[in-house]
XYZ file of C-alpha atoms in Angstrom:
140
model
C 55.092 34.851 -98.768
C 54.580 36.973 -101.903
C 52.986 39.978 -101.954
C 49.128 40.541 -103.916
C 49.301 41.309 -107.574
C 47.836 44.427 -108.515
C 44.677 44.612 -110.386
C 44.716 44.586 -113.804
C 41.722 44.977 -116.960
C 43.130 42.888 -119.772
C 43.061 39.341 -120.835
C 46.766 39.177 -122.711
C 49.210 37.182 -120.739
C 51.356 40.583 -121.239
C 48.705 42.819 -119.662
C 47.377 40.047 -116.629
C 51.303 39.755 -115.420
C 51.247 43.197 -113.594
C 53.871 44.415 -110.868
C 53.015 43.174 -107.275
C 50.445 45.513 -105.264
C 52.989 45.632 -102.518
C 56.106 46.971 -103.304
C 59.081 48.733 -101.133
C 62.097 50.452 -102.790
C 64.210 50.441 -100.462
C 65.628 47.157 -98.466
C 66.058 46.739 -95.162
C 68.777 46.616 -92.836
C 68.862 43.461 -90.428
C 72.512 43.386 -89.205
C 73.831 44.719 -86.605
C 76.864 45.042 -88.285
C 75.138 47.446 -90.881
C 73.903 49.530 -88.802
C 77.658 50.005 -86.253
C 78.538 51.013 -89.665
C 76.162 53.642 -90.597
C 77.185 55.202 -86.934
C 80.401 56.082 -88.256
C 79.591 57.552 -91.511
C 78.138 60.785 -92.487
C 74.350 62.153 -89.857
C 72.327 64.728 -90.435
C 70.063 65.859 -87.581
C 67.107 67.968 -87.944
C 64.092 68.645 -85.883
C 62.269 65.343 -86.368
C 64.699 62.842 -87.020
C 68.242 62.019 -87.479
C 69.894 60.299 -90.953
C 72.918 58.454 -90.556
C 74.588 57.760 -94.446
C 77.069 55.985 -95.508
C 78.141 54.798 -99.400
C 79.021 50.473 -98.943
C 81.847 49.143 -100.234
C 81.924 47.427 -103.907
C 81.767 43.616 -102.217
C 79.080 44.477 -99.426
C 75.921 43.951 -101.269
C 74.180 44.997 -104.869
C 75.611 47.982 -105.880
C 71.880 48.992 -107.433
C 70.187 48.839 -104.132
C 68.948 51.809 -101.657
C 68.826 50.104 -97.796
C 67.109 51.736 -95.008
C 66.916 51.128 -91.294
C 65.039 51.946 -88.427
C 65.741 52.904 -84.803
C 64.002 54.577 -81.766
C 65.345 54.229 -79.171
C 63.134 53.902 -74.796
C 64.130 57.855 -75.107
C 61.232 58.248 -77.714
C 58.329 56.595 -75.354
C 56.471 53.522 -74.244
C 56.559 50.545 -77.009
C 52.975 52.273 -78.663
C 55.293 55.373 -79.237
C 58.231 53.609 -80.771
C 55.918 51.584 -82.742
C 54.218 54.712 -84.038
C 57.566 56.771 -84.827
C 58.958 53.832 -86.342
C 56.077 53.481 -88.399
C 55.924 57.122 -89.675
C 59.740 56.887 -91.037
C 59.512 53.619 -92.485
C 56.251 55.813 -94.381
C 58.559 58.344 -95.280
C 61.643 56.828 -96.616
C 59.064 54.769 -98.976
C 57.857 58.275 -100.430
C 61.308 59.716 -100.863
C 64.199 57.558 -100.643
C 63.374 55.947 -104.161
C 63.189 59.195 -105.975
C 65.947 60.920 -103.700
C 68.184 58.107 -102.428
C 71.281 57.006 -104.158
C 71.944 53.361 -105.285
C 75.000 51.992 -103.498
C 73.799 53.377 -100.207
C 73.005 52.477 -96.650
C 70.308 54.662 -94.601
C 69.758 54.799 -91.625
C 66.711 56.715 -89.438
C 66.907 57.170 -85.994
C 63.700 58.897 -84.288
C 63.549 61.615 -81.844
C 62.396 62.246 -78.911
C 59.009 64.139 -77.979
C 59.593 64.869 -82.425
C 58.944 62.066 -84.702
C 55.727 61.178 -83.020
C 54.317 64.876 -82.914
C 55.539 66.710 -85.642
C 53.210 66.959 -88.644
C 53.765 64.280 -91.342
C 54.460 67.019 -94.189
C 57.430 68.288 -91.980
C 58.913 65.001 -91.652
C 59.127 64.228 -95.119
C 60.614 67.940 -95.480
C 63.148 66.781 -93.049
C 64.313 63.636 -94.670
C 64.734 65.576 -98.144
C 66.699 68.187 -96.114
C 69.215 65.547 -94.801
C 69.180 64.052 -98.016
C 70.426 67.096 -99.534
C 73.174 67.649 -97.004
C 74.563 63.855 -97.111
C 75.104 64.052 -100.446
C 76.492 67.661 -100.749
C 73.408 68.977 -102.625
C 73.014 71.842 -99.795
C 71.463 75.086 -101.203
C-alpha cells in the first residue's frame, strides 16, 4: 500500500508529482536479531525512556539509513498502556531522529515504567535529544 500524495496547486507534471503525505525517516526494526544487537551496544537511560545505540556494520543494511525500534515491556502496564507509550516514542523519534540521528545507525527505545506514559510530551522529546547527545559523545 502506498501512502497519500500530498496536496499540491499546480498543473506542471513537475509541480503535481509532490512527495507522499505520509512519510517516516527513520525505518524500522523487525528482527529479533537487530534488536539482541542493540542490547549490547552503547544505552542511555533517562527519566522517561531508555536508548539503546549501536553503529551496523558496512554489509548489514544501507549505510544512509537511520532505524528505530520499539519496546515496552508488561512492566509499563496493561496492553492500552504499552500501546500508548509505544505510540508516544514512535512520535518522538519521527520529530528528532531525522534531524539528530546519524546515518549508519540502529536505535532502539525501550519505555519505562509509570514514565513514558505520564511524563509530559515536551520532556520526552528533551530526553531523546539528551541520549542522543551522550551516544554519540556530544555531552555538554
Amino acid at each position: 500500500m502506498t501512502p497519500p500524495e500530498a496536496p499540491v496547486t499546480g498543473n506542471t507534471p513537475e509541480v503535481t508529482r509532490g512527495p507522499p503525505a505520509v512519510f517516516a525517516c527513520p525505518m524500522t526494526l523487525t528482527k529479533r536479531a537487530d534488536f539482541l544487537r542493540a542490547a549490547r551496544a552503547k544505552r542511555q537511560a533517562t527519566k522517561g525512556l531508555i536508548l539503546q545505540a549501536r553503529k551496523r556494520a558496512s554489509g548489514e543494511a544501507s549505510p544512509d539509513l537511520i532505524r528505530v525500534g520499539y519496546t515496552c515491556s508488561k512492566k509499563v502496564g496493561n496492553a492500552v498502556k504499552r500501546n500508548r507509550a509505544k505510540r508516544r516514542l514512535r512520535a518522538i523519534a519521527r520529530e528528532l531522529l531525522c534531524a539528530k540521528g546519524q546515518p549508519g545507525w540502529d536505535y532502539v527505545l525501550i519505555g519505562r515504567a509509570g514514565a513514558t506514559v505520564d511524563r509530559p510530551y515536551i520532556d520526552l522529546v528533551g530526553d531523546l535529544a539528551y541520549a542522543l547527545k551522550v551516544i554519540h559523545g556530544k555531552r555538554k
